[in-house]
Amino acid sequence: MNDTTITPATFSDIEFLWYIRNQRDAYEFPKHPNPAVKLEEHIDWIIPVLLHIAGKDLFVVRYGDVPVGQVRFDYEEDRKALISIAIVKEFRGKGIASIALEQAIQYIAKKGLVAILVAEIHKENAASIRLFEKLHFVYTSEDQTYFRYELALENNMMS
Ligand SMILES: CC(C)(COP(=O)(O)OP(=O)(O)OC[C@H]1O[C@@H](n2cnc3c(N)ncnc32)[C@H](O)[C@@H]1OP(=O)(O)O)[C@@H](O)C(=O)NCCC(=O)NCCS
């Protein structure tokens, strides 16, 4: 059985989220790649997120009791939100991201504020392309390096 859950990030998750933030491929593939950050920089970034004043929702993915990943929504204009996900390298390939992403989509759909979920995926990131396609995101456009995928929540029956 795959015992995967997502829970809103809290102050006790700060160090784990710093660890996963600095895993190399977690910062190489995102749209705005940014090399490893120091703990002080991470704290400056994460405290407003945890206080819900940064326009983001951040979740820790757990496998049983063990923190193994994160899911984040960055709220944008026009009822859109950019979604990103990362799983600790040693826990990949077990279906954890698929379940966590499905739970995250259900969460955001129930909240009712977002109409379109967006994922910006590096063209070489085969696992991520497969993951988002599996969860019914559809390709909408691309630039030189990234594919853009979207999921219209109002037409989605997952909620
Ligand atoms: C992308 C990522 C979150 C997937 O996590 P995961 O827990 O391994 O994903 P799952 O095990 O749920 O697999 C999802 C699908 O991708 C497939 N997949 C996994 N690794 C793959 C790979 N290297 N190449 C192709 N497909 C792959 C799986 O087979 C599965 O499809 P299936 O159910 O049809 O078999 C993980 O690789 C990761 O954290 N990468 C670094 C951060 C990142 O790139 N995030 C995405 C940017 S938004």
PDB file of C-alpha atoms and ligand atoms in Angstrom:
ATOM      1  CA  MET A   1       0.000   0.000   0.000  1.00  0.00           C
ATOM      2  CA  ASN A   2       1.265   3.489  -0.809  1.00  0.00           C
ATOM      3  CA  ASP A   3       0.924   5.523   2.396  1.00  0.00           C
ATOM      4  CA  THR A   4       1.430   9.003   0.900  1.00  0.00           C
ATOM      5  CA  THR A   5      -0.116  12.153   2.390  1.00  0.00           C
ATOM      6  CA  ILE A   6       0.351  15.894   2.059  1.00  0.00           C
ATOM      7  CA  THR A   7       0.095  18.302   4.990  1.00  0.00           C
ATOM      8  CA  PRO A   8       0.515  22.090   5.113  1.00  0.00           C
ATOM      9  CA  ALA A   9       4.140  22.997   5.880  1.00  0.00           C
ATOM     10  CA  THR A  10       4.822  24.257   9.414  1.00  0.00           C
ATOM     11  CA  PHE A  11       7.758  25.850  11.200  1.00  0.00           C
ATOM     12  CA  SER A  12       9.018  22.394  12.188  1.00  0.00           C
ATOM     13  CA  ASP A  13       9.496  21.526   8.490  1.00  0.00           C
ATOM     14  CA  ILE A  14      11.898  24.409   7.742  1.00  0.00           C
ATOM     15  CA  GLU A  15      15.109  22.331   7.832  1.00  0.00           C
ATOM     16  CA  PHE A  16      13.680  19.470   5.774  1.00  0.00           C
ATOM     17  CA  LEU A  17      12.403  21.937   3.168  1.00  0.00           C
ATOM     18  CA  TRP A  18      15.867  23.542   3.060  1.00  0.00           C
ATOM     19  CA  TYR A  19      17.410  20.107   2.486  1.00  0.00           C
ATOM     20  CA  ILE A  20      15.124  19.287  -0.434  1.00  0.00           C
ATOM     21  CA  ARG A  21      15.441  22.807  -1.846  1.00  0.00           C
ATOM     22  CA  ASN A  22      19.167  22.208  -2.187  1.00  0.00           C
ATOM     23  CA  GLN A  23      19.048  18.786  -3.877  1.00  0.00           C
ATOM     24  CA  ARG A  24      20.679  19.558  -7.222  1.00  0.00           C
ATOM     25  CA  ASP A  25      17.953  18.478  -9.662  1.00  0.00           C
ATOM     26  CA  ALA A  26      15.279  20.143  -7.512  1.00  0.00           C
ATOM     27  CA  TYR A  27      16.809  23.516  -8.346  1.00  0.00           C
ATOM     28  CA  GLU A  28      18.146  22.815 -11.860  1.00  0.00           C
ATOM     29  CA  PHE A  29      14.885  21.962 -13.588  1.00  0.00           C
ATOM     30  CA  PRO A  30      12.528  24.695 -12.267  1.00  0.00           C
ATOM     31  CA  LYS A  31      11.717  27.682 -14.494  1.00  0.00           C
ATOM     32  CA  HIS A  32      13.918  30.027 -12.510  1.00  0.00           C
ATOM     33  CA  PRO A  33      16.895  27.850 -11.584  1.00  0.00           C
ATOM     34  CA  ASN A  34      18.743  29.146  -8.578  1.00  0.00           C
ATOM     35  CA  PRO A  35      21.772  27.400  -7.085  1.00  0.00           C
ATOM     36  CA  ALA A  36      21.878  26.107  -3.526  1.00  0.00           C
ATOM     37  CA  VAL A  37      20.827  28.645  -0.891  1.00  0.00           C
ATOM     38  CA  LYS A  38      22.156  29.209   2.630  1.00  0.00           C
ATOM     39  CA  LEU A  39      19.901  28.529   5.599  1.00  0.00           C
ATOM     40  CA  GLU A  40      19.560  32.284   6.287  1.00  0.00           C
ATOM     41  CA  GLU A  41      18.272  32.896   2.736  1.00  0.00           C
ATOM     42  CA  HIS A  42      15.913  29.946   3.000  1.00  0.00           C
ATOM     43  CA  ILE A  43      14.473  31.316   6.259  1.00  0.00           C
ATOM     44  CA  ASP A  44      13.952  34.761   4.696  1.00  0.00           C
ATOM     45  CA  TRP A  45      12.031  33.062   1.898  1.00  0.00           C
ATOM     46  CA  ILE A  46      10.039  30.512   3.887  1.00  0.00           C
ATOM     47  CA  ILE A  47       8.774  32.470   6.911  1.00  0.00           C
ATOM     48  CA  PRO A  48       6.427  34.692   4.828  1.00  0.00           C
ATOM     49  CA  VAL A  49       5.228  31.514   3.079  1.00  0.00           C
ATOM     50  CA  LEU A  50       4.412  29.857   6.422  1.00  0.00           C
ATOM     51  CA  LEU A  51       2.684  33.058   7.571  1.00  0.00           C
ATOM     52  CA  HIS A  52       0.540  32.927   4.392  1.00  0.00           C
ATOM     53  CA  ILE A  53       1.602  36.425   3.307  1.00  0.00           C
ATOM     54  CA  ALA A  54       3.635  35.378   0.249  1.00  0.00           C
ATOM     55  CA  GLY A  55       0.884  34.298  -2.151  1.00  0.00           C
ATOM     56  CA  LYS A  56       1.921  30.670  -1.922  1.00  0.00           C
ATOM     57  CA  ASP A  57       0.702  27.429  -0.347  1.00  0.00           C
ATOM     58  CA  LEU A  58       3.385  24.935   0.630  1.00  0.00           C
ATOM     59  CA  PHE A  59       2.862  21.282   1.580  1.00  0.00           C
ATOM     60  CA  VAL A  60       5.149  18.579   2.874  1.00  0.00           C
ATOM     61  CA  VAL A  61       4.726  15.165   1.243  1.00  0.00           C
ATOM     62  CA  ARG A  62       4.983  12.296   3.738  1.00  0.00           C
ATOM     63  CA  TYR A  63       5.501   8.602   3.097  1.00  0.00           C
ATOM     64  CA  GLY A  64       4.165   7.103   6.300  1.00  0.00           C
ATOM     65  CA  ASP A  65       5.662   9.434   8.915  1.00  0.00           C
ATOM     66  CA  VAL A  66       8.721  10.320   6.859  1.00  0.00           C
ATOM     67  CA  PRO A  67       8.940  13.683   5.074  1.00  0.00           C
ATOM     68  CA  VAL A  68       9.957  12.904   1.480  1.00  0.00           C
ATOM     69  CA  GLY A  69       8.919  15.856  -0.632  1.00  0.00           C
ATOM     70  CA  GLN A  70       7.122  19.114  -1.176  1.00  0.00           C
ATOM     71  CA  VAL A  71       4.321  20.536  -3.301  1.00  0.00           C
ATOM     72  CA  ARG A  72       3.900  24.261  -3.804  1.00  0.00           C
ATOM     73  CA  PHE A  73       1.311  26.543  -5.375  1.00  0.00           C
ATOM     74  CA  ASP A  74       2.374  30.040  -6.446  1.00  0.00           C
ATOM     75  CA  TYR A  75      -0.778  32.084  -6.927  1.00  0.00           C
ATOM     76  CA  GLU A  76      -0.810  34.291 -10.019  1.00  0.00           C
ATOM     77  CA  GLU A  77      -3.220  36.725 -11.681  1.00  0.00           C
ATOM     78  CA  ASP A  78      -6.351  35.614 -13.542  1.00  0.00           C
ATOM     79  CA  ARG A  79      -7.154  32.770 -11.115  1.00  0.00           C
ATOM     80  CA  LYS A  80      -4.067  30.845 -12.130  1.00  0.00           C
ATOM     81  CA  ALA A  81      -1.575  29.017  -9.918  1.00  0.00           C
ATOM     82  CA  LEU A  82       1.800  27.588 -10.807  1.00  0.00           C
ATOM     83  CA  ILE A  83       2.346  24.173  -9.257  1.00  0.00           C
ATOM     84  CA  SER A  84       5.702  22.587  -8.499  1.00  0.00           C
ATOM     85  CA  ILE A  85       6.643  19.323  -6.831  1.00  0.00           C
ATOM     86  CA  ALA A  86       9.836  17.595  -5.723  1.00  0.00           C
ATOM     87  CA  ILE A  87      10.482  14.240  -4.088  1.00  0.00           C
ATOM     88  CA  VAL A  88      13.743  13.326  -2.306  1.00  0.00           C
ATOM     89  CA  LYS A  89      15.852  11.338  -4.776  1.00  0.00           C
ATOM     90  CA  GLU A  90      15.902   8.125  -2.714  1.00  0.00           C
ATOM     91  CA  PHE A  91      12.078   7.959  -2.622  1.00  0.00           C
ATOM     92  CA  ARG A  92      11.373   8.478  -6.318  1.00  0.00           C
ATOM     93  CA  GLY A  93       9.838   5.866  -8.597  1.00  0.00           C
ATOM     94  CA  LYS A  94       7.392   4.581  -5.947  1.00  0.00           C
ATOM     95  CA  GLY A  95       4.342   6.499  -7.157  1.00  0.00           C
ATOM     96  CA  ILE A  96       4.642   9.044  -4.335  1.00  0.00           C
ATOM     97  CA  ALA A  97       4.507  12.149  -6.563  1.00  0.00           C
ATOM     98  CA  SER A  98       1.471  10.823  -8.439  1.00  0.00           C
ATOM     99  CA  ILE A  99      -0.525  10.464  -5.220  1.00  0.00           C
ATOM    100  CA  ALA A 100       0.756  13.715  -3.704  1.00  0.00           C
ATOM    101  CA  LEU A 101      -0.068  15.672  -6.854  1.00  0.00           C
ATOM    102  CA  GLU A 102      -3.560  14.207  -7.002  1.00  0.00           C
ATOM    103  CA  GLN A 103      -4.138  15.198  -3.366  1.00  0.00           C
ATOM    104  CA  ALA A 104      -2.774  18.694  -4.047  1.00  0.00           C
ATOM    105  CA  ILE A 105      -5.109  19.128  -7.030  1.00  0.00           C
ATOM    106  CA  GLN A 106      -8.079  18.030  -4.917  1.00  0.00           C
ATOM    107  CA  TYR A 107      -7.053  20.556  -2.233  1.00  0.00           C
ATOM    108  CA  ILE A 108      -6.825  23.477  -4.660  1.00  0.00           C
ATOM    109  CA  ALA A 109     -10.021  22.495  -6.485  1.00  0.00           C
ATOM    110  CA  LYS A 110     -11.962  22.453  -3.177  1.00  0.00           C
ATOM    111  CA  LYS A 111     -10.560  25.851  -2.215  1.00  0.00           C
ATOM    112  CA  GLY A 112     -12.326  27.199  -5.305  1.00  0.00           C
ATOM    113  CA  LEU A 113     -10.099  30.222  -5.951  1.00  0.00           C
ATOM    114  CA  VAL A 114      -8.065  28.868  -8.842  1.00  0.00           C
ATOM    115  CA  ALA A 115      -9.429  28.143 -12.329  1.00  0.00           C
ATOM    116  CA  ILE A 116      -6.261  27.000 -14.067  1.00  0.00           C
ATOM    117  CA  LEU A 117      -3.284  25.119 -12.703  1.00  0.00           C
ATOM    118  CA  VAL A 118      -0.042  25.634 -14.599  1.00  0.00           C
ATOM    119  CA  ALA A 119       3.111  23.502 -14.695  1.00  0.00           C
ATOM    120  CA  GLU A 120       6.291  24.682 -16.401  1.00  0.00           C
ATOM    121  CA  ILE A 121       8.372  21.624 -17.136  1.00  0.00           C
ATOM    122  CA  HIS A 122      11.934  21.381 -18.411  1.00  0.00           C
ATOM    123  CA  LYS A 123      11.923  19.593 -21.768  1.00  0.00           C
ATOM    124  CA  GLU A 124      14.464  17.038 -20.527  1.00  0.00           C
ATOM    125  CA  ASN A 125      12.457  16.250 -17.383  1.00  0.00           C
ATOM    126  CA  ALA A 126      10.806  13.041 -18.603  1.00  0.00           C
ATOM    127  CA  ALA A 127       9.567  11.989 -15.147  1.00  0.00           C
ATOM    128  CA  SER A 128       7.822  15.307 -14.610  1.00  0.00           C
ATOM    129  CA  ILE A 129       6.234  15.328 -18.095  1.00  0.00           C
ATOM    130  CA  ARG A 130       4.881  11.828 -17.470  1.00  0.00           C
ATOM    131  CA  LEU A 131       3.669  12.797 -13.996  1.00  0.00           C
ATOM    132  CA  PHE A 132       1.675  15.852 -15.126  1.00  0.00           C
ATOM    133  CA  GLU A 133       0.270  14.152 -18.243  1.00  0.00           C
ATOM    134  CA  LYS A 134      -0.879  11.270 -16.041  1.00  0.00           C
ATOM    135  CA  LEU A 135      -2.784  13.790 -13.893  1.00  0.00           C
ATOM    136  CA  HIS A 136      -4.509  15.138 -17.077  1.00  0.00           C
ATOM    137  CA  PHE A 137      -2.512  18.345 -17.555  1.00  0.00           C
ATOM    138  CA  VAL A 138      -2.450  19.261 -21.254  1.00  0.00           C
ATOM    139  CA  TYR A 139       0.360  20.789 -23.254  1.00  0.00           C
ATOM    140  CA  THR A 140      -0.378  24.411 -24.171  1.00  0.00           C
ATOM    141  CA  SER A 141       2.885  26.002 -25.327  1.00  0.00           C
ATOM    142  CA  GLU A 142       6.649  25.965 -25.035  1.00  0.00           C
ATOM    143  CA  ASP A 143       9.716  28.139 -25.190  1.00  0.00           C
ATOM    144  CA  GLN A 144      13.246  27.040 -25.956  1.00  0.00           C
ATOM    145  CA  THR A 145      13.671  25.112 -22.701  1.00  0.00           C
ATOM    146  CA  TYR A 146      10.276  24.570 -21.083  1.00  0.00           C
ATOM    147  CA  PHE A 147       6.915  23.044 -21.877  1.00  0.00           C
ATOM    148  CA  ARG A 148       3.845  24.685 -20.385  1.00  0.00           C
ATOM    149  CA  TYR A 149       1.055  22.372 -19.277  1.00  0.00           C
ATOM    150  CA  GLU A 150      -2.305  23.402 -17.856  1.00  0.00           C
ATOM    151  CA  LEU A 151      -5.228  21.819 -16.049  1.00  0.00           C
ATOM    152  CA  ALA A 152      -8.617  23.585 -16.082  1.00  0.00           C
ATOM    153  CA  LEU A 153     -10.079  22.914 -12.639  1.00  0.00           C
ATOM    154  CA  GLU A 154     -13.620  23.988 -13.338  1.00  0.00           C
ATOM    155  CA  ASN A 155     -13.963  21.237 -15.922  1.00  0.00           C
ATOM    156  CA  ASN A 156     -12.199  18.724 -13.762  1.00  0.00           C
ATOM    157  CA  MET A 157     -14.287  16.263 -11.782  1.00  0.00           C
ATOM    158  CA  MET A 158     -11.512  15.316  -9.344  1.00  0.00           C
ATOM    159  CA  SER A 159     -12.895  17.688  -6.676  1.00  0.00           C
TER     160      SER A 159
HETATM  161  C1  LIG B   1       9.261  14.598 -11.034  1.00  0.00           C
HETATM  162  C2  LIG B   1       9.233  13.868  -9.681  1.00  0.00           C
HETATM  163  C3  LIG B   1       8.478  14.775  -8.681  1.00  0.00           C
HETATM  164  C4  LIG B   1       8.501  12.513  -9.836  1.00  0.00           C
HETATM  165  O1  LIG B   1       8.435  11.915  -8.548  1.00  0.00           O
HETATM  166  P1  LIG B   1       8.169  10.312  -8.353  1.00  0.00           P
HETATM  167  O2  LIG B   1       7.635  10.119  -6.974  1.00  0.00           O
HETATM  168  O3  LIG B   1       9.358   9.567  -8.738  1.00  0.00           O
HETATM  169  O4  LIG B   1       6.999  10.085  -9.425  1.00  0.00           O
HETATM  170  P2  LIG B   1       6.094   8.770  -9.571  1.00  0.00           P
HETATM  171  O5  LIG B   1       6.830   7.623  -8.967  1.00  0.00           O
HETATM  172  O6  LIG B   1       4.731   9.089  -9.059  1.00  0.00           O
HETATM  173  O7  LIG B   1       6.072   8.599 -11.136  1.00  0.00           O
HETATM  174  C5  LIG B   1       5.267   9.378 -11.989  1.00  0.00           C
HETATM  175  C6  LIG B   1       5.303   8.808 -13.391  1.00  0.00           C
HETATM  176  O8  LIG B   1       6.565   9.164 -13.997  1.00  0.00           O
HETATM  177  C7  LIG B   1       7.202   7.978 -14.471  1.00  0.00           C
HETATM  178  N1  LIG B   1       8.641   8.183 -14.308  1.00  0.00           N
HETATM  179  C8  LIG B   1       9.326   8.222 -13.156  1.00  0.00           C
HETATM  180  N2  LIG B   1      10.621   8.453 -13.409  1.00  0.00           N
HETATM  181  C9  LIG B   1      10.726   8.539 -14.765  1.00  0.00           C
HETATM  182  C10 LIG B   1      11.811   8.798 -15.641  1.00  0.00           C
HETATM  183  N3  LIG B   1      13.051   9.023 -15.179  1.00  0.00           N
HETATM  184  N4  LIG B   1      11.555   8.833 -16.970  1.00  0.00           N
HETATM  185  C11 LIG B   1      10.299   8.645 -17.449  1.00  0.00           C
HETATM  186  N5  LIG B   1       9.230   8.428 -16.655  1.00  0.00           N
HETATM  187  C12 LIG B   1       9.460   8.379 -15.323  1.00  0.00           C
HETATM  188  C13 LIG B   1       6.673   6.872 -13.613  1.00  0.00           C
HETATM  189  O9  LIG B   1       6.819   5.619 -14.248  1.00  0.00           O
HETATM  190  C14 LIG B   1       5.229   7.298 -13.423  1.00  0.00           C
HETATM  191  O10 LIG B   1       4.441   6.954 -14.563  1.00  0.00           O
HETATM  192  P3  LIG B   1       3.542   5.592 -14.567  1.00  0.00           P
HETATM  193  O11 LIG B   1       2.650   5.696 -13.357  1.00  0.00           O
HETATM  194  O12 LIG B   1       2.834   5.681 -15.858  1.00  0.00           O
HETATM  195  O13 LIG B   1       4.505   4.456 -14.460  1.00  0.00           O
HETATM  196  C15 LIG B   1      10.677  13.585  -9.159  1.00  0.00           C
HETATM  197  O14 LIG B   1      11.408  12.954 -10.191  1.00  0.00           O
HETATM  198  C16 LIG B   1      11.435  14.820  -8.704  1.00  0.00           C
HETATM  199  O15 LIG B   1      11.321  15.243  -7.564  1.00  0.00           O
HETATM  200  N6  LIG B   1      12.246  15.430  -9.584  1.00  0.00           N
HETATM  201  C17 LIG B   1      13.034  16.621  -9.227  1.00  0.00           C
HETATM  202  C18 LIG B   1      12.169  17.863  -9.088  1.00  0.00           C
HETATM  203  C19 LIG B   1      11.370  18.117 -10.345  1.00  0.00           C
HETATM  204  O16 LIG B   1      11.890  17.986 -11.458  1.00  0.00           O
HETATM  205  N7  LIG B   1      10.105  18.525 -10.176  1.00  0.00           N
HETATM  206  C20 LIG B   1       9.203  18.818 -11.266  1.00  0.00           C
HETATM  207  C21 LIG B   1       9.263  20.262 -11.631  1.00  0.00           C
HETATM  208  S1  LIG B   1       7.641  20.952 -11.481  1.00  0.00           S
END
